[in-house]
Amino acid sequence: MTAHFGRRLRKGAATTAVAAAAVAALSASQAPAVTGNDRPTAAGQTTPDGSTDHSATGDSPYYTDLPPLSSPLPSPSDSQSPSIGTPVSVGEAEAGIPATILDAYKKAETELAASKPGCNLPWQLLAAIGKVESGQARGGQVDASGTTTSKILGPALDGNGFALIKDTDNGAYDGNSTYDQAVGPMQFIPSTWAWAGRDGNGDGKKDPNNIYDAALAAGHYLCRNDWNLSTDAGLRSAILSYNNSTDYLNTVLSWLEYYRKGTHSVPDGTGTLPSGRSDDNSGTSPTTSPSPTTPATPSPSPDPTPSKPGTTTPSAPTSPTPTPTPTPTPTDTVAKLADAGTAKLTAMAGDAFSKKISTSAKTSAGKTVAKVRIRFTIVGDTDATFTGGENVAVVVTNASGVAVAPALQAGETTGDFTVRATLVGRTIAGLDYTASVTPRVADTLARTATTALTCTPGGEFADQVEVKATYKGAVADKVGATATLIKAADDTTENDKGPYFKDADGKTIRTLTGLATDADGLLKLPKLYADDTTGTFLLQITTTGGATLTVELTVAAATDTSSASPSPSAGASTSASPSA
């Protein structure tokens, strides 16, 4: 069976005031990371960022219940989670989180701490969002693998009280091939899940109905723009990106504060289910199946004036009700995507691209269209990503009809790749952009020491050659290099005599390839040895980008210092006064 949420209505100021009051009361004793001067309040609300088209849920309805003003007492499960099969239940009922749900949130926090440590995602934020989105999967109605026992669906986003988002998945996730619906315990719309979905339980699938998959996806979604969730600004931006409503922000912050004071694990299926909904001021909760209704018995109405016997009263003619013509959405009017002045996209491996992709949405008449969603997808054999580590980003066109993709970050794979721009919600031709990643380069090489490099015939050089590479004055790390013992400055072919390196088998080798500078731009060559040939020899080091350094090596017989030393008397005579 499937739970459907009812139609969303605008909430009054009273709900906002209650939510804001709860936030203020709780935040007085809570972590400073979620308090600040830009916190929305009933008296002076800040304007939510973005538009209703740009959220994980499509701004679908959510539970509006607020936590108790008293804080839950921390339980042993806060510091040491019990196993899934042995949940602990202590403290207030509202602080209880079903065991599997709680485990999924904590596993997602651990994964994000490793993959995106700068985000500082707390699992309590996932719990707060899970509470307001689905009541922790309807009180923990999940099986052993974390999949909901019945689908949790939001209403059809048909523009009637909600955002208008036409079908993007052919009903694969939500069963609706006309409009999108939010799906699963974290309420992702299919078009968002298509790029944000994750496999959190390692079963090889990305299922929005599985709490492990959905919680991990929610964590990555909240961290996707390099927001630092330990700051008030980053936290606020992330929550509003999930559902663009100040009421929603206040409600999530309230539960975040509450859960931070302590939670405990309860058996799956026994969690408390909220009642208030943002789309239903009566407080009715969604059910797992529609309730049958009994047709009302019509009340008898007074008979009309009796007609004369043998006559009938003619019925008034009725006009057919015209079928209303649906108003085209902005997406319906887009006929093509066009480049909006994107400059050449080139970056060195490991660097951020200095230019961004700009795409405009246009009608067949060439007019730009605002507030439509453009999906940017990185295609090809590359490890380049958008800022935040994602390879897909959805951006809403601005008032000028232009969507600017997040900045690209080059990886270590060099060469060309494609960024494809497509319209979300309607099939039209996409637009491809070519981006190039060039190898890391250096423009300067210098030795880190100034001592002369000398050796006796048949011996080894005491000092190893070490150089530092820079590019435009900055450290040039991970730059490829080659070292060759050459014949002469004007003949850079490999020498066949004089100093040499040894390979892994101890054999003579005079060219080293596949070298690279370290994180500090340093490159230290292996030990050098000398054969029996004396003289001055050259070592040439060349890096990717053309930086070259030639180093002199001297092989000479040892000097007989005992016969060459002057006698003490001669030395004294030499140092005498000029008249001597």
Protein backbone atom coordinates (compact mmCIF):
# COMPACT_ATOMS: atom_id res chain seq x y z
CA MET A 1 0.00 0.00 0.00
CA THR A 2 1.11 3.57 -0.52
CA ALA A 3 0.88 6.59 1.75
CA HIS A 4 -0.06 9.81 -0.05
CA PHE A 5 0.25 13.27 1.45
CA GLY A 6 -2.58 15.73 0.94
CA ARG A 7 -2.69 19.08 -0.83
CA ARG A 8 -0.37 21.79 0.44
CA LEU A 9 -1.93 25.05 1.64
CA ARG A 10 -0.21 28.24 2.65
CA LYS A 11 0.52 28.30 6.36
CA GLY A 12 -0.48 31.25 8.49
CA ALA A 13 1.72 33.48 10.58
CA ALA A 14 0.74 31.59 13.71
CA THR A 15 2.60 28.44 12.66
CA THR A 16 5.68 30.46 11.81
CA ALA A 17 5.53 32.19 15.16
CA VAL A 18 5.27 28.89 17.03
CA ALA A 19 8.19 27.41 15.13
CA ALA A 20 10.33 30.49 15.64
CA ALA A 21 9.50 30.61 19.32
CA ALA A 22 10.49 26.97 19.72
CA VAL A 23 13.79 27.59 17.95
CA ALA A 24 14.52 30.57 20.15
CA ALA A 25 13.69 28.68 23.33
CA LEU A 26 15.78 25.68 22.42
CA SER A 27 18.75 27.52 20.96
CA ALA A 28 19.32 29.42 24.18
CA SER A 29 21.00 26.31 25.59
CA GLN A 30 22.10 24.56 22.40
CA ALA A 31 25.21 24.44 20.24
CA PRO A 32 26.17 27.83 18.82
CA ALA A 33 26.54 26.34 15.34
CA VAL A 34 22.83 26.70 14.72
CA THR A 35 22.29 30.10 16.27
CA GLY A 36 23.06 33.49 14.81
CA ASN A 37 21.81 36.88 13.83
CA ASP A 38 20.45 35.70 10.48
CA ARG A 39 18.12 33.11 12.01
CA PRO A 40 14.60 33.64 10.57
CA THR A 41 12.07 34.77 13.17
CA ALA A 42 8.35 35.53 13.19
CA ALA A 43 9.05 39.24 13.42
CA GLY A 44 11.65 39.44 10.69
CA GLN A 45 11.94 36.47 8.38
CA THR A 46 14.75 36.23 5.91
CA THR A 47 13.92 35.43 2.32
CA PRO A 48 14.59 31.78 1.42
CA ASP A 49 17.25 31.23 -1.19
CA GLY A 50 16.58 29.87 -4.66
CA SER A 51 13.20 28.97 -6.08
CA THR A 52 10.68 26.22 -5.48
CA ASP A 53 12.05 24.33 -8.47
CA HIS A 54 15.46 23.94 -6.87
CA SER A 55 15.07 21.61 -3.90
CA ALA A 56 15.46 17.95 -3.07
CA THR A 57 11.77 17.49 -2.37
CA GLY A 58 10.19 19.86 -4.88
CA ASP A 59 9.03 21.70 -1.72
CA SER A 60 6.55 18.92 -0.98
CA PRO A 61 4.55 18.93 2.30
CA TYR A 62 6.21 18.00 5.55
CA TYR A 63 5.35 17.32 9.21
CA THR A 64 5.07 20.51 11.24
CA ASP A 65 5.03 19.01 14.75
CA LEU A 66 7.58 20.65 17.04
CA PRO A 67 9.60 18.87 19.72
CA PRO A 68 8.83 19.36 23.40
CA LEU A 69 10.40 22.48 24.87
CA SER A 70 12.05 20.32 27.51
CA SER A 71 15.22 18.59 26.35
CA PRO A 72 15.55 14.80 26.35
CA LEU A 73 17.97 13.23 28.76
CA PRO A 74 21.02 11.68 27.11
CA SER A 75 20.94 7.91 27.16
CA PRO A 76 23.64 5.23 26.87
CA SER A 77 22.69 4.88 23.20
CA ASP A 78 23.99 8.37 22.52
CA SER A 79 27.60 7.45 23.22
CA GLN A 80 27.41 3.80 22.21
CA SER A 81 24.73 2.72 19.77
CA PRO A 82 23.12 -0.63 20.57
CA SER A 83 22.92 -3.29 17.90
CA ILE A 84 19.95 -3.12 15.57
CA GLY A 85 18.38 -6.13 17.18
CA THR A 86 18.63 -4.84 20.74
CA PRO A 87 17.33 -1.28 20.85
CA VAL A 88 17.16 0.63 24.09
CA SER A 89 14.16 2.75 25.00
CA VAL A 90 14.59 5.44 27.65
CA GLY A 91 13.58 9.07 27.95
CA GLU A 92 10.86 10.99 26.14
CA ALA A 93 9.01 9.19 23.37
CA GLU A 94 9.67 12.05 20.95
CA ALA A 95 13.42 11.54 21.40
CA GLY A 96 13.23 7.90 20.35
CA ILE A 97 14.49 7.05 16.86
CA PRO A 98 13.84 3.59 15.37
CA ALA A 99 17.01 1.49 15.53
CA THR A 100 17.55 0.90 11.80
CA ILE A 101 16.78 4.54 10.99
CA LEU A 102 19.25 5.76 13.62
CA ASP A 103 21.91 3.37 12.34
CA ALA A 104 21.49 4.70 8.78
CA TYR A 105 21.91 8.31 9.92
CA LYS A 106 25.10 7.54 11.84
CA LYS A 107 26.58 5.51 9.00
CA ALA A 108 25.91 8.41 6.61
CA GLU A 109 27.62 10.83 9.00
CA THR A 110 30.69 8.56 9.13
CA GLU A 111 30.90 8.31 5.32
CA LEU A 112 30.56 12.08 4.86
CA ALA A 113 33.19 12.73 7.53
CA ALA A 114 35.63 10.78 5.37
CA SER A 115 34.57 11.93 1.88
CA LYS A 116 33.68 15.57 2.66
CA PRO A 117 35.24 16.44 6.02
CA GLY A 118 34.83 20.19 5.48
CA CYS A 119 31.06 19.82 5.49
CA ASN A 120 30.88 18.81 9.19
CA LEU A 121 27.54 17.04 8.73
CA PRO A 122 25.97 15.95 12.05
CA TRP A 123 23.76 12.87 11.93
CA GLN A 124 21.24 14.79 14.05
CA LEU A 125 20.54 16.99 11.01
CA LEU A 126 19.62 13.93 8.97
CA ALA A 127 17.41 12.82 11.85
CA ALA A 128 15.72 16.23 11.97
CA ILE A 129 15.02 16.16 8.23
CA GLY A 130 13.88 12.54 8.40
CA LYS A 131 11.49 13.52 11.18
CA VAL A 132 9.79 16.33 9.27
CA GLU A 133 9.83 14.55 5.91
CA SER A 134 8.40 11.16 6.85
CA GLY A 135 8.21 10.89 10.64
CA GLN A 136 11.36 8.68 10.58
CA ALA A 137 9.87 6.44 7.86
CA ARG A 138 6.47 6.42 9.61
CA GLY A 139 7.92 5.42 12.96
CA GLY A 140 10.44 2.96 11.56
CA GLN A 141 8.29 0.90 9.20
CA VAL A 142 11.28 -0.68 7.46
CA ASP A 143 12.51 -4.22 6.89
CA ALA A 144 15.86 -5.63 8.00
CA SER A 145 17.67 -4.10 5.02
CA GLY A 146 16.24 -0.63 5.73
CA THR A 147 13.67 -0.56 2.93
CA THR A 148 10.25 0.85 3.81
CA THR A 149 7.55 -1.80 4.07
CA SER A 150 5.31 0.34 1.84
CA LYS A 151 6.16 3.28 -0.38
CA ILE A 152 6.04 6.77 1.09
CA LEU A 153 4.91 9.20 -1.60
CA GLY A 154 4.24 12.91 -1.57
CA PRO A 155 1.40 14.39 -3.61
CA ALA A 156 1.57 14.77 -7.37
CA LEU A 157 3.46 17.98 -8.10
CA ASP A 158 0.87 19.19 -10.59
CA GLY A 159 1.07 22.90 -9.80
CA ASN A 160 -2.24 22.79 -7.93
CA GLY A 161 -1.08 24.06 -4.55
CA PHE A 162 2.44 22.74 -5.18
CA ALA A 163 5.30 23.27 -7.54
CA LEU A 164 4.62 22.02 -11.07
CA ILE A 165 7.14 19.30 -11.93
CA LYS A 166 6.18 17.08 -14.81
CA ASP A 167 7.25 13.44 -14.87
CA THR A 168 11.01 12.89 -15.24
CA ASP A 169 11.34 9.14 -14.53
CA ASN A 170 8.43 7.67 -16.51
CA GLY A 171 6.95 6.62 -13.17
CA ALA A 172 9.89 4.38 -12.27
CA TYR A 173 10.16 5.63 -8.67
CA ASP A 174 6.78 7.18 -7.93
CA GLY A 175 4.47 5.22 -10.24
CA ASN A 176 3.28 8.48 -11.81
CA SER A 177 4.08 9.02 -15.49
CA THR A 178 2.42 12.46 -15.59
CA TYR A 179 3.89 14.36 -12.65
CA ASP A 180 6.75 13.79 -10.23
CA GLN A 181 6.11 12.91 -6.58
CA ALA A 182 8.52 12.94 -3.66
CA VAL A 183 9.61 9.41 -2.77
CA GLY A 184 10.88 7.57 0.29
CA PRO A 185 11.79 8.39 3.89
CA MET A 186 13.83 11.45 2.87
CA GLN A 187 11.29 12.54 0.18
CA PHE A 188 13.47 12.98 -2.91
CA ILE A 189 11.75 13.89 -6.16
CA PRO A 190 12.80 11.54 -8.99
CA SER A 191 14.67 14.21 -10.98
CA THR A 192 16.86 14.93 -7.95
CA TRP A 193 17.34 11.28 -7.07
CA ALA A 194 18.56 10.63 -10.62
CA TRP A 195 21.82 12.44 -9.80
CA ALA A 196 21.86 12.59 -6.00
CA GLY A 197 21.00 8.94 -5.31
CA ARG A 198 23.56 6.82 -3.42
CA ASP A 199 24.02 3.16 -2.51
CA GLY A 200 24.29 3.38 1.26
CA ASN A 201 23.94 -0.31 2.13
CA GLY A 202 26.25 -1.75 -0.52
CA ASP A 203 23.65 -3.86 -2.32
CA GLY A 204 24.50 -2.40 -5.72
CA LYS A 205 21.26 -0.41 -5.99
CA LYS A 206 20.27 3.20 -5.35
CA ASP A 207 16.79 2.97 -3.88
CA PRO A 208 15.05 6.11 -2.52
CA ASN A 209 12.83 3.81 -0.45
CA ASN A 210 15.84 2.44 1.45
CA ILE A 211 16.83 4.51 4.50
CA TYR A 212 20.56 3.73 4.13
CA ASP A 213 20.54 4.88 0.50
CA ALA A 214 18.29 7.86 1.20
CA ALA A 215 20.19 9.07 4.28
CA LEU A 216 23.55 8.93 2.46
CA ALA A 217 22.05 10.74 -0.53
CA ALA A 218 20.61 13.41 1.76
CA GLY A 219 24.02 13.89 3.37
CA HIS A 220 25.74 14.35 0.01
CA TYR A 221 22.95 16.67 -1.13
CA LEU A 222 23.37 18.88 1.94
CA CYS A 223 27.16 18.95 1.46
CA ARG A 224 27.21 19.42 -2.30
CA ASN A 225 28.07 23.14 -2.45
CA ASP A 226 31.02 23.12 -0.04
CA TRP A 227 28.77 24.44 2.72
CA ASN A 228 30.24 24.16 6.22
CA LEU A 229 27.31 22.97 8.34
CA SER A 230 29.06 23.95 11.55
CA THR A 231 28.36 27.58 10.61
CA ASP A 232 24.94 29.17 10.78
CA ALA A 233 25.11 30.44 7.19
CA GLY A 234 26.12 27.05 5.79
CA LEU A 235 23.51 25.19 7.83
CA ARG A 236 20.73 27.58 6.79
CA SER A 237 21.67 27.39 3.10
CA ALA A 238 21.78 23.59 3.16
CA ILE A 239 18.39 23.19 4.85
CA LEU A 240 16.68 25.71 2.57
CA SER A 241 18.13 23.91 -0.44
CA TYR A 242 16.29 20.79 0.76
CA ASN A 243 12.92 22.55 1.03
CA ASN A 244 12.76 26.24 0.26
CA SER A 245 10.54 27.39 3.13
CA THR A 246 11.33 29.49 6.19
CA ASP A 247 8.74 27.49 8.15
CA TYR A 248 10.56 24.32 7.10
CA LEU A 249 13.88 25.82 8.19
CA ASN A 250 12.50 26.67 11.65
CA THR A 251 10.97 23.21 12.08
CA VAL A 252 14.15 21.34 11.10
CA LEU A 253 16.28 23.56 13.35
CA SER A 254 13.94 22.83 16.25
CA TRP A 255 14.37 19.07 15.87
CA LEU A 256 18.10 19.43 15.30
CA GLU A 257 18.46 21.26 18.61
CA TYR A 258 16.26 18.71 20.33
CA TYR A 259 18.16 15.66 19.03
CA ARG A 260 21.50 17.23 19.90
CA LYS A 261 20.48 17.16 23.58
CA GLY A 262 20.05 13.40 23.49
CA THR A 263 18.23 10.59 21.74
CA HIS A 264 17.67 6.92 22.27
CA SER A 265 17.00 3.91 20.09
CA VAL A 266 13.56 2.28 19.96
CA PRO A 267 12.49 -0.89 18.15
CA ASP A 268 11.65 -0.49 14.48
CA GLY A 269 7.97 0.26 13.96
CA THR A 270 7.44 1.76 17.43
CA GLY A 271 8.52 5.35 16.82
CA THR A 272 6.09 8.20 17.42
CA LEU A 273 4.32 9.42 14.30
CA PRO A 274 3.78 13.18 13.92
CA SER A 275 0.34 14.51 13.10
CA GLY A 276 0.54 18.10 11.87
CA ARG A 277 1.20 18.62 8.15
CA SER A 278 2.19 21.74 6.25
CA ASP A 279 -0.56 20.94 3.75
CA ASP A 280 -3.29 20.15 6.26
CA ASN A 281 -4.02 22.54 9.11
CA SER A 282 -6.47 20.05 10.56
CA GLY A 283 -3.56 17.90 11.70
CA THR A 284 -4.60 14.75 9.87
CA SER A 285 -1.76 12.29 9.31
CA PRO A 286 -1.29 10.35 6.08
CA THR A 287 -2.51 6.77 6.08
CA THR A 288 -1.14 3.73 4.34
CA SER A 289 -4.30 3.22 2.32
CA PRO A 290 -7.27 5.35 1.43
CA SER A 291 -10.20 4.88 3.76
CA PRO A 292 -13.48 3.87 2.11
CA THR A 293 -16.20 6.42 2.42
CA THR A 294 -19.93 5.78 2.75
CA PRO A 295 -22.05 7.71 0.27
CA ALA A 296 -24.13 10.28 2.06
CA THR A 297 -27.89 9.70 2.00
CA PRO A 298 -29.46 12.60 0.15
CA SER A 299 -31.92 14.65 2.17
CA PRO A 300 -35.45 14.81 0.73
CA SER A 301 -36.18 18.10 -0.90
CA PRO A 302 -39.58 19.73 -1.35
CA ASP A 303 -41.44 18.62 -4.44
CA PRO A 304 -41.65 21.24 -7.12
CA THR A 305 -44.99 22.73 -8.00
CA PRO A 306 -47.12 19.85 -9.28
CA SER A 307 -47.67 19.78 -12.98
CA LYS A 308 -50.99 19.34 -14.57
CA PRO A 309 -51.83 15.73 -15.27
CA GLY A 310 -50.52 14.57 -18.56
CA THR A 311 -47.88 17.29 -18.85
CA THR A 312 -44.17 17.31 -18.13
CA THR A 313 -42.00 20.10 -16.96
CA PRO A 314 -39.26 20.71 -19.51
CA SER A 315 -35.72 20.72 -18.18
CA ALA A 316 -33.66 23.82 -18.64
CA PRO A 317 -31.05 23.35 -21.35
CA THR A 318 -27.52 22.90 -20.06
CA SER A 319 -24.38 24.11 -21.74
CA PRO A 320 -21.40 21.78 -21.85
CA THR A 321 -18.65 22.76 -19.45
CA PRO A 322 -15.61 23.73 -21.51
CA THR A 323 -12.39 21.89 -20.73
CA PRO A 324 -9.94 24.45 -19.38
CA THR A 325 -6.77 24.85 -21.40
CA PRO A 326 -3.79 24.27 -19.11
CA THR A 327 -1.49 27.26 -18.75
CA PRO A 328 1.92 26.46 -20.23
CA THR A 329 4.67 26.24 -17.65
CA PRO A 330 8.00 28.01 -18.20
CA THR A 331 9.49 24.61 -19.01
CA ASP A 332 6.86 24.04 -21.70
CA THR A 333 7.96 27.20 -23.49
CA VAL A 334 11.65 26.27 -23.79
CA ALA A 335 12.55 25.28 -27.34
CA LYS A 336 16.33 25.24 -27.17
CA LEU A 337 19.38 25.68 -24.99
CA ALA A 338 22.10 28.10 -26.03
CA ASP A 339 25.56 28.99 -24.79
CA ALA A 340 25.53 32.21 -22.76
CA GLY A 341 29.11 33.33 -23.26
CA THR A 342 31.11 30.45 -21.78
CA ALA A 343 34.84 31.04 -22.15
CA LYS A 344 37.38 28.35 -23.01
CA LEU A 345 37.36 25.68 -20.29
CA THR A 346 40.95 24.70 -19.49
CA ALA A 347 42.66 23.88 -16.21
CA MET A 348 45.85 22.21 -15.07
CA ALA A 349 45.47 18.85 -13.34
CA GLY A 350 44.45 19.36 -9.71
CA ASP A 351 43.40 22.99 -10.21
CA ALA A 352 39.98 24.62 -10.27
CA PHE A 353 38.72 25.86 -13.63
CA SER A 354 38.72 29.66 -13.63
CA LYS A 355 35.71 29.87 -15.96
CA LYS A 356 32.18 28.55 -15.46
CA ILE A 357 29.61 27.20 -17.92
CA SER A 358 26.67 29.49 -18.65
CA THR A 359 23.60 28.19 -20.48
CA SER A 360 20.47 30.10 -21.46
CA ALA A 361 17.01 28.63 -21.99
CA LYS A 362 15.13 30.17 -24.95
CA THR A 363 11.75 29.98 -26.61
CA SER A 364 11.34 29.33 -30.32
CA ALA A 365 11.16 33.11 -30.74
CA GLY A 366 14.52 33.53 -29.05
CA LYS A 367 13.26 34.93 -25.74
CA THR A 368 15.01 33.73 -22.60
CA VAL A 369 13.06 31.75 -19.99
CA ALA A 370 13.56 32.20 -16.25
CA LYS A 371 12.95 29.67 -13.47
CA VAL A 372 13.52 26.46 -15.42
CA ARG A 373 15.93 23.77 -14.32
CA ILE A 374 19.07 22.93 -16.27
CA ARG A 375 20.96 19.74 -15.48
CA PHE A 376 24.73 19.78 -16.04
CA THR A 377 26.33 16.32 -16.32
CA ILE A 378 30.05 15.52 -16.63
CA VAL A 379 30.54 12.91 -19.35
CA GLY A 380 33.67 11.02 -20.42
CA ASP A 381 36.75 9.36 -18.99
CA THR A 382 37.63 11.92 -16.35
CA ASP A 383 37.88 12.39 -12.62
CA ALA A 384 36.94 16.06 -12.85
CA THR A 385 33.96 17.08 -10.72
CA PHE A 386 31.88 20.09 -9.86
CA THR A 387 32.65 21.93 -6.64
CA GLY A 388 31.62 19.61 -3.81
CA GLY A 389 32.69 16.42 -5.59
CA GLU A 390 29.54 15.77 -7.65
CA ASN A 391 29.42 14.98 -11.37
CA VAL A 392 25.86 16.26 -11.81
CA ALA A 393 24.41 19.64 -10.83
CA VAL A 394 20.93 21.08 -11.33
CA VAL A 395 20.68 24.88 -11.56
CA VAL A 396 17.63 27.10 -11.99
CA THR A 397 17.83 29.81 -14.64
CA ASN A 398 17.91 33.34 -13.24
CA ALA A 399 15.79 36.33 -14.21
CA SER A 400 17.82 36.63 -17.42
CA GLY A 401 17.13 33.01 -18.32
CA VAL A 402 20.71 31.91 -17.65
CA ALA A 403 21.90 28.99 -15.53
CA VAL A 404 25.51 29.12 -14.35
CA ALA A 405 26.96 25.73 -13.47
CA PRO A 406 29.10 25.31 -10.34
CA ALA A 407 32.84 25.65 -10.82
CA LEU A 408 34.64 22.63 -12.27
CA GLN A 409 37.50 21.03 -10.38
CA ALA A 410 40.13 19.18 -12.42
CA GLY A 411 41.35 15.79 -11.24
CA GLU A 412 44.57 14.04 -12.22
CA THR A 413 43.27 12.55 -15.48
CA THR A 414 44.39 14.73 -18.38
CA GLY A 415 42.65 15.25 -21.71
CA ASP A 416 39.22 16.42 -22.88
CA PHE A 417 35.84 15.65 -21.37
CA THR A 418 32.28 16.87 -21.95
CA VAL A 419 29.81 18.74 -19.77
CA ARG A 420 26.29 18.24 -21.12
CA ALA A 421 23.48 20.69 -20.37
CA THR A 422 19.91 19.36 -20.59
CA LEU A 423 16.50 20.73 -19.69
CA VAL A 424 14.79 19.05 -16.73
CA GLY A 425 11.12 18.19 -17.29
CA ARG A 426 11.05 18.26 -21.08
CA THR A 427 12.98 16.53 -23.84
CA ILE A 428 14.82 18.92 -26.15
CA ALA A 429 18.29 18.81 -27.67
CA GLY A 430 21.06 19.12 -25.09
CA LEU A 431 24.11 21.32 -25.34
CA ASP A 432 27.67 19.97 -25.00
CA TYR A 433 30.68 21.88 -23.71
CA THR A 434 34.27 20.63 -24.08
CA ALA A 435 36.62 21.04 -21.13
CA SER A 436 40.33 20.19 -21.11
CA VAL A 437 42.66 19.14 -18.31
CA THR A 438 46.33 19.71 -19.07
CA PRO A 439 49.28 18.04 -17.29
CA ARG A 440 50.86 19.75 -14.31
CA VAL A 441 53.84 21.85 -15.36
CA ALA A 442 56.83 23.71 -13.94
CA ASP A 443 58.62 26.72 -15.38
CA THR A 444 61.63 26.76 -13.03
CA LEU A 445 63.97 24.16 -11.59
CA ALA A 446 66.72 24.82 -9.03
CA ARG A 447 69.00 22.71 -6.86
CA THR A 448 68.29 22.80 -3.15
CA ALA A 449 72.03 22.65 -2.33
CA THR A 450 75.10 24.48 -3.64
CA THR A 451 77.85 21.94 -2.87
CA ALA A 452 79.90 20.68 -5.79
CA LEU A 453 79.11 17.16 -6.96
CA THR A 454 82.40 15.24 -7.17
CA CYS A 455 83.49 11.63 -7.12
CA THR A 456 86.60 9.52 -7.62
CA PRO A 457 86.74 6.96 -10.45
CA GLY A 458 84.86 3.80 -9.55
CA GLY A 459 83.27 5.41 -6.50
CA GLU A 460 79.89 6.97 -5.65
CA PHE A 461 78.83 10.58 -5.25
CA ALA A 462 78.40 11.52 -1.60
CA ASP A 463 75.48 13.87 -2.24
CA GLN A 464 72.23 13.00 -4.03
CA VAL A 465 70.88 15.53 -6.48
CA GLU A 466 67.73 17.25 -5.21
CA VAL A 467 65.80 19.95 -7.11
CA LYS A 468 62.72 22.08 -6.46
CA ALA A 469 60.16 22.85 -9.16
CA THR A 470 57.97 25.96 -9.21
CA TYR A 471 55.37 27.40 -11.56
CA LYS A 472 54.83 31.15 -11.59
CA GLY A 473 56.60 31.28 -8.25
CA ALA A 474 54.36 28.68 -6.57
CA VAL A 475 55.27 25.11 -5.67
CA ALA A 476 54.82 22.79 -8.66
CA ASP A 477 53.74 19.50 -7.13
CA LYS A 478 53.19 16.18 -8.93
CA VAL A 479 54.99 17.43 -12.04
CA GLY A 480 56.46 14.74 -14.31
CA ALA A 481 60.23 14.78 -14.90
CA THR A 482 63.04 12.98 -16.70
CA ALA A 483 66.74 12.85 -15.69
CA THR A 484 69.41 12.01 -18.31
CA LEU A 485 73.21 11.93 -18.19
CA ILE A 486 73.95 13.67 -21.50
CA LYS A 487 77.05 13.92 -23.70
CA ALA A 488 77.23 17.72 -23.94
CA ALA A 489 75.22 20.92 -23.66
CA ASP A 490 74.70 20.89 -27.43
CA ASP A 491 74.26 17.13 -27.62
CA THR A 492 71.55 15.94 -25.24
CA THR A 493 71.74 12.31 -26.27
CA GLU A 494 72.45 9.84 -23.48
CA ASN A 495 76.11 9.47 -22.57
CA ASP A 496 77.72 6.04 -22.68
CA LYS A 497 80.45 6.68 -20.13
CA GLY A 498 81.05 8.51 -16.88
CA PRO A 499 78.49 8.77 -14.02
CA TYR A 500 75.45 6.49 -13.97
CA PHE A 501 72.44 5.39 -11.90
CA LYS A 502 71.55 1.81 -11.01
CA ASP A 503 68.23 0.16 -11.77
CA ALA A 504 66.40 -2.24 -9.45
CA ASP A 505 68.67 -5.07 -10.57
CA GLY A 506 71.85 -3.07 -9.98
CA LYS A 507 72.53 -2.58 -13.70
CA THR A 508 73.88 0.65 -15.16
CA ILE A 509 71.26 3.13 -16.38
CA ARG A 510 71.77 6.71 -17.49
CA THR A 511 68.15 7.88 -18.10
CA LEU A 512 65.38 7.96 -15.47
CA THR A 513 61.78 8.39 -16.63
CA GLY A 514 58.46 8.52 -14.81
CA LEU A 515 59.78 10.83 -12.09
CA ALA A 516 57.50 13.34 -10.35
CA THR A 517 57.89 16.09 -7.79
CA ASP A 518 56.33 15.60 -4.37
CA ALA A 519 53.76 17.75 -2.60
CA ASP A 520 56.45 20.32 -1.85
CA GLY A 521 57.68 20.42 -5.44
CA LEU A 522 60.84 18.49 -4.53
CA LEU A 523 62.50 15.75 -6.57
CA LYS A 524 65.39 13.75 -5.10
CA LEU A 525 67.26 11.54 -7.55
CA PRO A 526 68.79 8.17 -6.64
CA LYS A 527 72.49 7.83 -5.87
CA LEU A 528 74.99 8.44 -8.65
CA TYR A 529 78.02 6.24 -9.30
CA ALA A 530 81.15 6.73 -11.43
CA ASP A 531 83.02 4.40 -13.75
CA ASP A 532 86.76 4.73 -14.40
CA THR A 533 86.41 7.68 -16.80
CA THR A 534 87.52 11.01 -15.39
CA GLY A 535 86.35 14.44 -16.47
CA THR A 536 83.37 16.80 -16.23
CA PHE A 537 79.95 15.39 -17.09
CA LEU A 538 76.44 16.79 -17.37
CA LEU A 539 73.12 15.69 -15.82
CA GLN A 540 70.04 17.22 -17.41
CA ILE A 541 66.66 17.27 -15.59
CA THR A 542 63.57 18.23 -17.62
CA THR A 543 59.99 18.63 -16.37
CA THR A 544 56.61 18.67 -18.08
CA GLY A 545 56.18 22.23 -19.24
CA GLY A 546 59.74 22.66 -20.37
CA ALA A 547 61.64 23.65 -17.22
CA THR A 548 65.21 22.33 -17.55
CA LEU A 549 68.20 22.27 -15.22
CA THR A 550 71.73 21.10 -16.16
CA VAL A 551 73.98 19.98 -13.31
CA GLU A 552 77.79 19.49 -13.53
CA LEU A 553 79.34 16.29 -12.21
CA THR A 554 83.11 15.93 -11.75
CA VAL A 555 85.00 12.65 -11.66
CA ALA A 556 88.67 13.12 -10.66
CA ALA A 557 91.43 11.13 -9.01
CA ALA A 558 92.02 11.86 -5.37
CA THR A 559 94.69 14.52 -4.67
CA ASP A 560 97.85 13.46 -2.75
CA THR A 561 97.59 16.02 0.01
CA SER A 562 100.77 14.86 1.81
CA SER A 563 103.15 15.75 -1.08
CA ALA A 564 101.34 18.91 -2.08
CA SER A 565 101.29 20.52 1.34
CA PRO A 566 103.86 23.35 1.90
CA SER A 567 106.27 23.12 4.81
CA PRO A 568 105.54 25.20 7.86
CA SER A 569 108.56 27.41 7.18
CA ALA A 570 107.53 27.97 3.57
CA GLY A 571 104.06 28.79 4.70
CA ALA A 572 105.37 31.31 7.16
CA SER A 573 107.60 32.86 4.54
CA THR A 574 104.69 33.18 2.10
CA SER A 575 102.64 35.04 4.64
CA ALA A 576 105.37 37.46 5.55
CA SER A 577 105.30 41.18 4.92
CA PRO A 578 105.44 42.46 1.31
CA SER A 579 109.05 43.72 1.82
CA ALA A 580 110.24 40.13 2.26
